[in-house]
XYZ file of C-alpha atoms in Angstrom:
678
model
C 129.761 46.281 71.062
C 128.859 46.042 74.746
C 131.333 48.736 75.751
C 128.788 51.453 75.063
C 126.693 50.221 78.015
C 129.557 50.135 80.511
C 130.484 52.625 83.173
C 131.377 55.257 80.612
C 127.932 55.167 78.974
C 125.966 58.414 79.248
C 122.937 56.313 80.280
C 124.713 55.241 83.495
C 127.062 58.210 84.011
C 127.069 60.143 87.325
C 125.985 63.303 85.486
C 122.879 61.544 84.113
C 122.070 60.198 87.569
C 122.353 63.692 89.010
C 120.024 64.971 86.276
C 117.441 62.310 87.061
C 117.700 63.126 90.767
C 117.178 66.822 90.061
C 114.109 66.016 87.929
C 112.722 63.859 90.716
C 113.140 66.662 93.232
C 111.473 69.137 90.887
C 108.616 66.722 90.204
C 108.074 66.372 93.947
C 107.570 70.139 94.287
C 105.424 70.649 91.196
C 101.673 70.484 91.942
C 99.793 67.631 90.345
C 96.572 68.229 88.428
C 94.601 66.339 91.083
C 96.027 68.608 93.792
C 95.132 71.722 91.805
C 91.618 70.395 91.276
C 91.150 69.754 95.005
C 92.546 73.221 95.783
C 90.087 74.899 93.402
C 87.275 72.854 94.911
C 88.242 74.133 98.345
C 88.107 77.724 97.141
C 84.676 77.310 95.570
C 82.961 75.033 98.079
C 79.612 76.296 99.320
C 78.215 76.326 102.822
C 76.069 73.411 103.932
C 72.969 74.720 105.670
C 71.419 73.022 108.668
C 68.108 71.207 108.361
C 66.514 73.528 110.929
C 67.591 77.026 109.929
C 65.455 78.581 112.658
C 67.715 77.123 115.347
C 70.135 79.757 116.628
C 72.130 80.856 119.649
C 70.731 84.378 119.212
C 67.492 85.663 120.695
C 64.714 85.751 118.077
C 62.954 88.802 119.473
C 62.679 91.299 116.602
C 59.321 91.961 114.946
C 58.575 93.417 111.521
C 58.297 96.903 113.045
C 61.683 96.495 114.773
C 63.348 95.467 111.512
C 61.611 98.249 109.568
C 62.842 100.913 111.974
C 66.347 99.432 111.846
C 66.280 99.755 108.064
C 64.947 103.309 108.182
C 67.623 104.205 110.735
C 70.312 102.835 108.425
C 69.072 104.775 105.380
C 67.631 108.056 106.678
C 70.705 109.541 108.324
C 72.672 112.699 107.809
C 72.153 112.303 104.057
C 68.616 113.634 104.380
C 69.913 116.865 105.914
C 73.095 117.272 103.840
C 72.884 115.193 100.660
C 69.642 116.715 99.381
C 71.046 120.268 99.441
C 74.393 119.254 97.956
C 72.900 117.390 94.984
C 70.261 120.073 94.387
C 72.748 122.951 94.230
C 75.796 121.390 92.607
C 74.550 118.511 90.448
C 70.858 118.343 89.470
C 68.902 121.386 90.659
C 65.229 120.763 91.565
C 65.456 117.637 89.385
C 67.116 116.003 92.385
C 63.595 114.666 92.897
C 63.922 112.608 89.707
C 67.410 111.516 90.782
C 66.023 110.127 94.037
C 63.199 108.336 92.208
C 65.647 106.595 89.851
C 68.072 105.839 92.681
C 65.233 104.410 94.753
C 64.224 102.100 91.897
C 67.837 100.990 91.387
C 68.166 100.288 95.105
C 64.908 98.327 94.967
C 66.514 95.809 92.579
C 69.284 95.105 95.079
C 66.897 95.213 98.057
C 64.611 92.566 96.544
C 67.600 90.236 96.143
C 68.415 90.713 99.823
C 64.752 90.137 100.706
C 64.625 86.757 98.949
C 67.868 85.582 100.530
C 66.902 86.886 103.975
C 63.650 84.923 103.830
C 65.169 81.716 102.445
C 68.348 81.763 104.529
C 67.388 83.360 107.880
C 70.962 83.430 109.140
C 73.103 86.381 110.120
C 75.864 87.441 107.759
C 73.948 89.321 105.054
C 75.860 89.414 101.720
C 78.629 87.165 103.087
C 76.185 84.390 103.944
C 74.231 84.733 100.710
C 77.406 84.424 98.636
C 78.671 81.468 100.697
C 75.564 79.323 100.171
C 75.476 79.821 96.401
C 78.764 81.017 94.822
C 81.747 79.825 96.855
C 83.898 80.195 99.950
C 86.663 82.536 98.814
C 84.180 84.916 97.202
C 82.083 84.953 100.364
C 85.139 85.687 102.486
C 86.178 88.605 100.273
C 82.648 90.028 100.367
C 82.581 89.744 104.158
C 86.070 91.242 104.386
C 85.020 94.293 102.355
C 81.734 94.733 104.218
C 83.709 94.642 107.472
C 85.822 97.633 106.437
C 82.770 99.369 104.976
C 80.957 99.298 108.315
C 84.040 100.373 110.262
C 84.788 103.393 108.069
C 81.096 104.243 107.747
C 80.501 104.215 111.486
C 83.630 106.263 112.198
C 82.754 108.802 109.474
C 79.217 109.257 110.824
C 80.636 109.721 114.345
C 82.944 112.494 113.116
C 80.043 114.124 111.247
C 77.935 113.884 114.431
C 80.747 115.517 116.396
C 81.215 118.286 113.850
C 77.491 118.999 113.657
C 77.178 119.281 117.441
C 80.344 121.381 117.598
C 78.950 123.830 115.009
C 75.911 124.463 117.224
C 78.297 125.700 119.957
C 80.352 127.838 117.542
C 83.199 125.269 117.335
C 84.152 125.680 120.989
C 84.979 121.958 121.314
C 87.343 122.066 118.325
C 89.082 125.236 119.561
C 89.509 123.796 123.063
C 91.045 120.574 121.691
C 93.454 122.381 119.374
C 94.554 124.722 122.178
C 95.047 122.200 124.984
C 95.861 118.984 123.085
C 97.493 120.281 119.913
C 97.369 119.569 116.216
C 99.463 117.523 113.801
C 100.078 117.566 110.069
C 100.475 113.885 109.196
C 99.060 112.225 106.058
C 95.922 110.125 106.679
C 95.588 111.515 110.215
C 93.057 114.108 111.304
C 94.195 117.636 112.126
C 93.278 117.098 115.769
C 91.983 114.133 117.817
C 88.193 113.993 117.907
C 87.448 112.836 121.454
C 83.725 113.541 121.103
C 83.360 111.194 118.105
C 85.250 108.426 119.924
C 83.135 108.942 123.042
C 79.799 108.620 121.222
C 81.008 105.385 119.604
C 82.022 103.923 122.971
C 78.637 104.836 124.472
C 76.829 103.279 121.501
C 78.987 100.148 121.817
C 77.959 99.789 125.455
C 74.251 99.992 124.576
C 74.594 97.510 121.680
C 76.280 94.962 123.970
C 73.179 94.861 126.217
C 71.268 92.836 123.632
C 69.126 93.124 120.520
C 66.036 94.251 122.420
C 67.855 97.172 124.082
C 69.402 98.182 120.749
C 66.011 98.010 119.074
C 64.363 100.104 121.799
C 67.076 102.778 121.563
C 66.706 102.826 117.781
C 62.938 103.271 118.196
C 63.465 106.378 120.324
C 65.875 108.083 117.920
C 63.862 107.033 114.849
C 60.642 108.424 116.357
C 62.305 111.801 117.036
C 63.864 111.846 113.562
C 60.572 111.016 111.814
C 58.781 113.652 113.912
C 61.271 116.273 112.746
C 60.888 115.111 109.131
C 57.106 115.437 109.442
C 57.559 118.983 110.793
C 59.882 119.849 107.890
C 57.335 118.592 105.354
C 54.354 120.445 106.872
C 56.208 123.732 107.327
C 57.943 123.342 103.994
C 54.719 122.975 102.010
C 53.245 125.951 103.892
C 56.254 128.082 102.890
C 56.531 126.658 99.355
C 56.800 129.047 96.405
C 56.257 127.420 92.991
C 58.125 130.268 91.287
C 61.387 128.715 92.552
C 60.959 126.071 89.824
C 60.262 128.644 87.119
C 62.539 129.510 84.233
C 63.542 132.760 85.974
C 65.349 130.658 88.609
C 66.883 128.275 86.076
C 64.005 125.851 85.555
C 63.307 122.402 86.993
C 66.278 120.611 85.392
C 68.994 123.236 84.829
C 71.735 120.622 84.328
C 69.701 118.474 81.943
C 69.634 114.700 81.730
C 73.341 114.376 82.483
C 72.841 116.244 85.762
C 69.916 113.995 86.694
C 71.960 110.819 86.061
C 74.989 112.211 87.905
C 72.693 113.037 90.795
C 71.292 109.497 90.648
C 74.767 108.031 91.130
C 75.248 110.188 94.238
C 71.742 109.637 95.630
C 72.101 105.861 95.220
C 74.380 105.729 98.264
C 71.646 107.206 100.472
C 69.856 103.826 100.404
C 72.722 101.506 101.355
C 71.531 100.889 104.928
C 68.796 98.337 104.220
C 71.217 95.394 104.503
C 71.037 95.753 108.306
C 67.660 93.993 108.012
C 69.212 90.982 106.281
C 72.038 90.942 108.842
C 69.404 90.798 111.620
C 67.344 87.965 110.112
C 68.687 85.432 112.651
C 67.124 87.527 115.417
C 63.734 87.946 113.727
C 60.753 86.067 115.084
C 59.351 85.173 111.664
C 62.089 85.983 109.119
C 60.260 84.392 106.166
C 57.651 87.166 106.335
C 59.301 89.877 108.441
C 62.466 90.357 106.353
C 60.807 90.986 102.940
C 58.148 93.204 104.483
C 60.648 95.212 106.526
C 62.899 95.778 103.501
C 59.941 96.887 101.359
C 58.471 99.173 104.031
C 61.773 100.771 105.046
C 62.933 101.364 101.464
C 59.554 102.812 100.497
C 59.445 105.155 103.490
C 63.066 106.245 103.030
C 62.535 106.940 99.316
C 59.373 108.917 100.091
C 61.182 110.943 102.756
C 64.062 111.834 100.414
C 61.716 112.800 97.570
C 59.356 114.927 99.689
C 62.174 116.704 101.542
C 63.778 117.506 98.176
C 60.457 118.926 96.970
C 59.936 121.251 99.940
C 63.601 122.280 100.055
C 63.714 123.426 96.428
C 60.288 125.107 96.728
C 61.157 127.056 99.904
C 64.185 128.856 98.434
C 65.791 128.994 94.969
C 67.964 125.948 94.440
C 71.059 127.961 93.433
C 71.079 129.797 96.797
C 71.153 126.682 98.988
C 73.881 126.152 101.568
C 75.240 122.621 100.848
C 76.450 122.094 104.428
C 73.150 122.896 106.197
C 70.536 123.366 103.500
C 67.387 122.747 105.563
C 68.376 124.854 108.580
C 69.531 127.675 106.300
C 66.299 127.550 104.285
C 64.173 128.012 107.420
C 66.477 130.773 108.665
C 66.137 132.705 105.401
C 62.340 132.423 105.518
C 62.291 133.980 109.005
C 62.022 130.821 111.118
C 65.424 130.687 112.787
C 64.022 128.688 115.705
C 63.232 125.848 113.284
C 66.967 125.409 112.766
C 67.288 123.955 116.263
C 64.627 121.349 115.502
C 66.415 120.462 112.274
C 69.701 120.129 114.178
C 68.050 117.847 116.761
C 66.563 115.684 113.994
C 69.929 115.475 112.236
C 71.712 114.322 115.404
C 69.033 111.704 116.120
C 69.233 110.468 112.515
C 73.004 110.096 112.786
C 72.538 108.180 116.041
C 70.365 105.634 114.240
C 73.051 105.185 111.563
C 75.675 104.600 114.263
C 73.477 102.001 115.925
C 72.846 100.354 112.559
C 76.585 100.029 111.827
C 77.464 98.782 115.299
C 74.541 96.346 115.199
C 75.417 94.787 111.828
C 79.225 94.613 111.915
C 79.697 92.178 114.852
C 77.043 89.860 113.436
C 78.791 89.575 110.076
C 82.088 88.928 111.874
C 80.287 86.325 114.009
C 78.999 84.550 110.896
C 82.515 84.394 109.415
C 84.007 83.162 112.697
C 81.228 80.600 113.174
C 82.078 79.148 109.746
C 85.778 79.002 110.686
C 86.877 81.630 108.149
C 87.717 84.229 110.798
C 89.217 84.022 114.263
C 87.170 81.745 116.494
C 87.058 84.159 119.431
C 84.528 86.317 117.559
C 81.989 83.471 117.446
C 81.361 83.596 121.197
C 77.830 84.604 122.165
C 77.114 85.955 125.640
C 74.773 83.487 127.419
C 72.594 86.199 128.993
C 72.393 88.946 126.357
C 72.684 86.464 123.441
C 74.814 88.791 121.331
C 78.418 88.390 119.998
C 79.822 90.555 122.762
C 83.515 90.022 121.858
C 82.964 91.276 118.308
C 80.897 94.214 119.547
C 83.567 95.370 122.011
C 86.593 94.797 119.754
C 85.165 96.423 116.637
C 83.536 99.180 118.656
C 86.972 100.061 120.017
C 88.529 99.894 116.547
C 85.804 102.144 115.174
C 86.381 104.625 118.017
C 90.119 104.605 117.269
C 89.449 105.350 113.595
C 87.177 108.246 114.512
C 89.689 109.575 117.051
C 92.823 109.980 114.956
C 92.226 109.231 111.258
C 91.204 111.561 108.461
C 88.260 109.688 106.986
C 87.383 112.056 104.154
C 89.863 110.327 101.820
C 88.422 106.910 102.738
C 84.722 107.656 102.504
C 84.620 106.754 98.790
C 85.858 103.312 99.785
C 82.410 102.685 101.263
C 80.861 102.772 97.819
C 82.967 100.061 96.210
C 82.433 97.582 99.049
C 78.677 98.105 98.993
C 78.395 97.865 95.214
C 80.533 94.719 95.112
C 78.299 93.105 97.734
C 75.181 94.063 95.744
C 76.693 92.563 92.588
C 77.511 89.215 94.167
C 74.147 88.965 95.914
C 72.363 89.567 92.589
C 74.512 86.899 90.896
C 73.881 84.545 93.812
C 70.121 84.932 93.354
C 70.401 83.691 89.764
C 72.633 80.762 90.705
C 70.456 79.743 93.655
C 67.189 80.057 91.749
C 68.376 77.586 89.105
C 69.760 75.062 91.590
C 67.868 72.074 92.907
C 66.342 72.631 96.306
C 67.951 70.917 99.257
C 65.087 68.485 99.727
C 65.146 67.543 96.050
C 68.866 67.604 95.390
C 70.418 64.220 94.583
C 73.132 62.853 96.786
C 76.640 63.769 95.630
C 78.791 61.066 94.171
C 82.366 60.374 95.153
C 83.698 62.827 92.604
C 81.515 65.663 93.800
C 78.942 65.342 90.976
C 75.289 64.732 91.811
C 73.957 61.276 91.170
C 71.810 61.340 88.029
C 68.842 59.659 89.689
C 65.390 60.136 88.173
C 62.671 61.788 90.234
C 59.610 60.108 88.813
C 58.299 56.689 89.756
C 57.225 55.079 93.009
C 60.343 56.252 94.842
C 59.947 59.918 93.884
C 61.016 62.243 96.667
C 63.511 59.694 98.079
C 67.175 59.185 97.308
C 67.987 56.010 95.427
C 71.385 54.416 94.955
C 72.165 52.597 91.709
C 73.898 49.342 92.469
C 73.051 46.956 89.656
C 73.596 46.821 85.934
C 69.842 46.894 85.285
C 69.536 50.105 87.283
C 72.047 51.706 84.940
C 70.076 50.510 81.926
C 66.957 52.122 83.384
C 68.935 55.345 83.723
C 69.848 55.270 80.050
C 66.315 54.466 78.889
C 64.573 57.147 80.953
C 62.155 59.392 79.140
C 63.854 62.737 78.451
C 60.611 64.333 77.442
C 59.000 64.016 80.872
C 56.833 66.912 81.897
C 58.403 67.485 85.315
C 61.876 68.975 85.015
C 64.237 69.840 87.810
C 65.557 73.386 88.362
C 68.610 74.028 86.198
C 67.508 71.700 83.398
C 66.767 72.917 79.900
C 63.129 73.763 79.259
C 61.307 71.266 77.043
C 60.429 73.948 74.498
C 64.118 74.706 73.865
C 65.393 71.123 73.786
C 64.973 70.629 70.000
C 67.113 73.724 69.377
C 69.643 73.391 72.210
C 69.826 69.627 72.533
C 73.594 69.674 73.154
C 72.979 71.510 76.450
C 70.781 68.724 77.847
C 73.856 66.560 78.542
C 75.112 68.887 81.287
C 74.240 68.514 84.913
C 71.411 70.761 86.177
C 72.688 74.251 86.903
C 76.078 73.914 85.160
C 75.100 75.862 82.047
C 73.435 78.536 84.168
C 76.589 79.009 86.251
C 78.725 79.441 83.123
C 76.142 81.830 81.677
C 76.184 83.935 84.865
C 79.969 84.258 84.639
C 79.684 85.210 80.956
C 76.976 87.726 81.811
C 79.163 89.397 84.439
C 82.192 89.518 82.111
C 80.039 91.037 79.355
C 78.649 93.584 81.823
C 82.163 94.580 82.929
C 83.330 95.015 79.321
C 80.180 96.888 78.308
C 80.381 99.292 81.251
C 84.121 99.797 80.682
C 83.449 100.905 77.115
C 80.662 103.235 78.280
C 82.797 104.810 81.015
C 86.269 104.870 79.439
C 85.649 104.491 75.701
C 85.545 108.172 74.790
C 87.601 109.653 77.632
C 90.533 107.381 78.518
C 90.663 104.955 75.579
C 89.840 107.565 72.880
C 88.194 104.945 70.678
C 87.065 105.975 67.204
C 83.320 106.044 66.661
C 83.161 102.834 64.619
C 85.098 100.722 67.122
C 83.221 102.279 70.053
C 79.878 101.346 68.457
C 81.085 97.876 67.428
C 82.302 97.008 70.920
C 79.071 98.265 72.453
C 77.066 96.033 70.109
C 79.267 92.972 70.707
C 79.244 93.181 74.493
C 75.537 94.021 74.556
C 74.866 90.892 72.493
C 77.004 88.840 74.890
C 75.025 90.184 77.831
C 71.649 89.534 76.197
C 72.576 86.059 74.929
C 73.766 85.059 78.405
C 70.495 86.344 79.817
C 68.460 84.357 77.277
C 70.492 81.216 77.921
C 69.748 81.466 81.641
C 66.069 82.066 80.941
C 65.938 78.926 78.764
C 66.384 76.748 81.873
C 63.916 75.737 84.542
C 63.993 77.582 87.852
C 62.600 76.836 91.289
C 58.877 77.313 91.577
C 56.363 77.299 94.371
C 58.644 78.044 97.310
C 56.882 79.190 100.457
C 59.163 82.208 100.931
C 59.397 85.492 99.049
C 60.838 85.397 95.525
C 62.036 88.370 93.515
C 60.000 88.712 90.285
C 61.374 88.685 86.741
C 64.406 86.461 87.353
C 66.946 86.586 85.722
C 66.132 90.070 84.343
C 65.888 91.920 87.682
C 69.202 90.632 89.122
C 70.918 91.175 85.763
C 69.851 94.842 85.704
C 71.135 95.205 89.266
C 74.479 93.667 88.250
C 75.079 95.969 85.291
C 74.026 99.055 87.276
C 76.338 98.222 90.184
C 79.280 97.542 87.879
C 78.690 100.847 86.061
C 78.715 102.779 89.348
C 81.860 100.966 90.520
C 83.729 101.931 87.368
C 82.771 105.583 87.928
C 84.822 105.648 91.154
C 88.316 107.155 91.223
C 91.455 105.120 90.581
C 92.688 105.820 94.129
C 89.601 104.075 95.459
C 90.418 101.039 93.325
C 94.034 101.127 94.492
C 93.020 101.134 98.166
C 90.495 98.414 97.376
C 93.232 96.229 95.827
C 95.471 96.682 98.883
C 92.627 95.730 101.223
C 91.851 92.665 99.065
C 95.473 91.513 99.295
C 95.326 91.768 103.091
C 92.122 89.755 103.025
C 93.711 87.032 100.901
C 96.560 86.790 103.403
C 94.062 86.262 106.212
C 92.101 83.701 104.206
C 95.053 81.592 103.058
C 96.810 81.981 106.404
C 93.824 81.074 108.576
C 90.418 80.744 106.939
C 91.021 77.976 104.401
C 92.569 75.738 107.081
C 89.912 76.280 109.759
C 86.822 76.286 107.540
C 84.116 73.999 108.917
C 83.392 72.782 105.409
C 86.690 70.870 105.671
C 84.986 68.528 108.125
C 82.153 67.861 105.703
C 84.307 66.999 102.681
C 83.916 63.343 101.650
C 86.959 61.125 102.039
C 88.434 59.792 98.790
C 87.323 56.241 98.007
C 88.852 53.601 95.776
C 86.714 53.021 92.707
C 86.460 49.467 91.456
C 83.926 49.977 88.671
C 82.772 52.805 86.493
C 79.621 53.120 84.415
C 79.918 55.403 81.432
C 76.704 56.656 79.794
C 77.202 57.781 76.212
C 74.828 60.262 74.519
C 73.747 57.546 72.116
C 72.245 55.611 74.979
C 74.768 52.742 75.072
C 76.307 51.580 78.324
C 79.796 50.371 78.995
C 81.028 48.816 82.177
C 84.715 49.049 82.830
C 86.218 47.174 85.717
C 89.509 48.394 87.074
C 91.548 46.059 89.176
C 92.899 47.757 92.237
C 96.401 46.467 92.791
C 99.216 47.645 95.036
C 102.033 49.585 93.468
C 104.577 47.208 91.920
C 107.678 46.738 94.055
C 111.017 45.550 92.722
C 111.986 41.965 93.592
C 113.946 41.462 96.753
C 117.634 41.971 96.327
C 117.315 44.053 93.171
C 117.565 47.865 93.662
C 115.145 50.225 91.975
C 117.405 52.415 89.902
C 115.063 55.422 89.642
C 114.281 55.299 93.348
C 117.930 55.106 94.238
C 118.670 58.018 91.904
C 115.931 60.102 93.525
C 117.305 59.291 96.959
C 120.773 60.322 95.846
């Protein structure tokens, strides 16, 4: 009877002991749910802003005019001299004017989001910083990582265009000299010959940027003034030489490619306005960012849109649109009208405009890298600010050299489309961040977080309104349960009183939780809806009924998410600029940006995925361990009592005795422990 429990029993056999030991070792390596929860919290933690956001190690010396000219310099570059002719001849015809109007309005939606963030969070970092304070750390890092590459490729591409434009004035003598005396190579992703002129202009621009924000601003003023003078000359001479018959039906009409051509032109023209984020990146160096940043973004975007529209008008009125030269449309138009000397003025304006774009890229990039390094997510050496010039000189020099290297040896034509996806992704996250931030409690009103990371559900009304209160007694908890839910004053993120009878089940969530889930649902619905619009008929070959059904379903998901967000209270009465029609305006920006991203080629997405993987390696290898938010995380505390508030209004107090882990009596071995050790 007792023999079954002897040495031969399977319960005490060596094989069973080895099995238990193996299970113990596996259990040690498997992550626990608490560890996974803490890991996810680390990935989605948001940046804690300082009480005095005007305090900075930079020099706050930039005025509204300085910021406006920086924005104009970032937007009105070579695109004004090249893009207008290309879109007019190959995509939209004279209706390129309508394309620029629509693209300007679409860019306005994204620009207003940047304006609100730049005024509320006057810190350098642009889209990276805006995402960090509202969405989460890993998303902010990936946005900053993509913007970093966007600026590097953009600056190098503009430098090569500047070099090629100057070389064409001298009949390509520089190119011929380099190919003869240096040589050429046929290597994938490398240029046919090294472009020493493009690298040289980047090094010179890097030297000027390192002298400080005031020197950079002054240099930008000079080039912007020359560029705007040339644009004014083009407009005056263009209207003098205008011939309305060039829009007549004999020349193909105003919109020869129809509505599809106008919308295709809009997608191309949209990228002409991507330079306004330099204003948000410079907000930490603005004297009065709360007013200067929104005004500068509005003024610069309005002037840039007006310049693109008016230049398109005079260009298509001077000569028939189908005879334009896409590479040098303006200079060729003046040449064909008998004003060859005007081509030199156009060339001078084009070079000055490209100089402002170079300065804009070199000005913004080191500041975004500085913001990431200052938060501990990027290498600390880039957070050093020169004590005299008050600029991140290490980032300026290092990334200026990297940009010069890219321009010297790499073929950037295949990588230029990569600029679009990084910009559009940044616009999308900034628009989503606006919704999340608008429905969060303000810092001064936010309740203190509890040990578990949830905010303390402390009422705001009463004699202690405006102050934090800690519940310590049982009667305090009873007051919490008996509070009046129908109070007039509601915090941001709470359900509006008018919707509470219909959506009462949502009132049990913490303020802002439902909005966050609705924003995620809105973005998923937008991705699905745009995927059906872009790929439904071409790649997926959906039948008409399923195509229509999916469009209706995802449109309903998008609209319902939008209505659910709107049903909650948002922040009111802030002293800084606020974008109107929230959440509608950011939602339109989100769906437009996603649609344009899905129109990009699959090779662009492939390169984007590779760059994202490299970014994740940097983040998990360095950023997550050195993040300054690690120092602010509360230490775990032992809980001795819990108060549970049920929806019915009852209250239960549960006391948990905190006892040490049971140890086996002395002299008696712990079998499981011994097995695990073996």
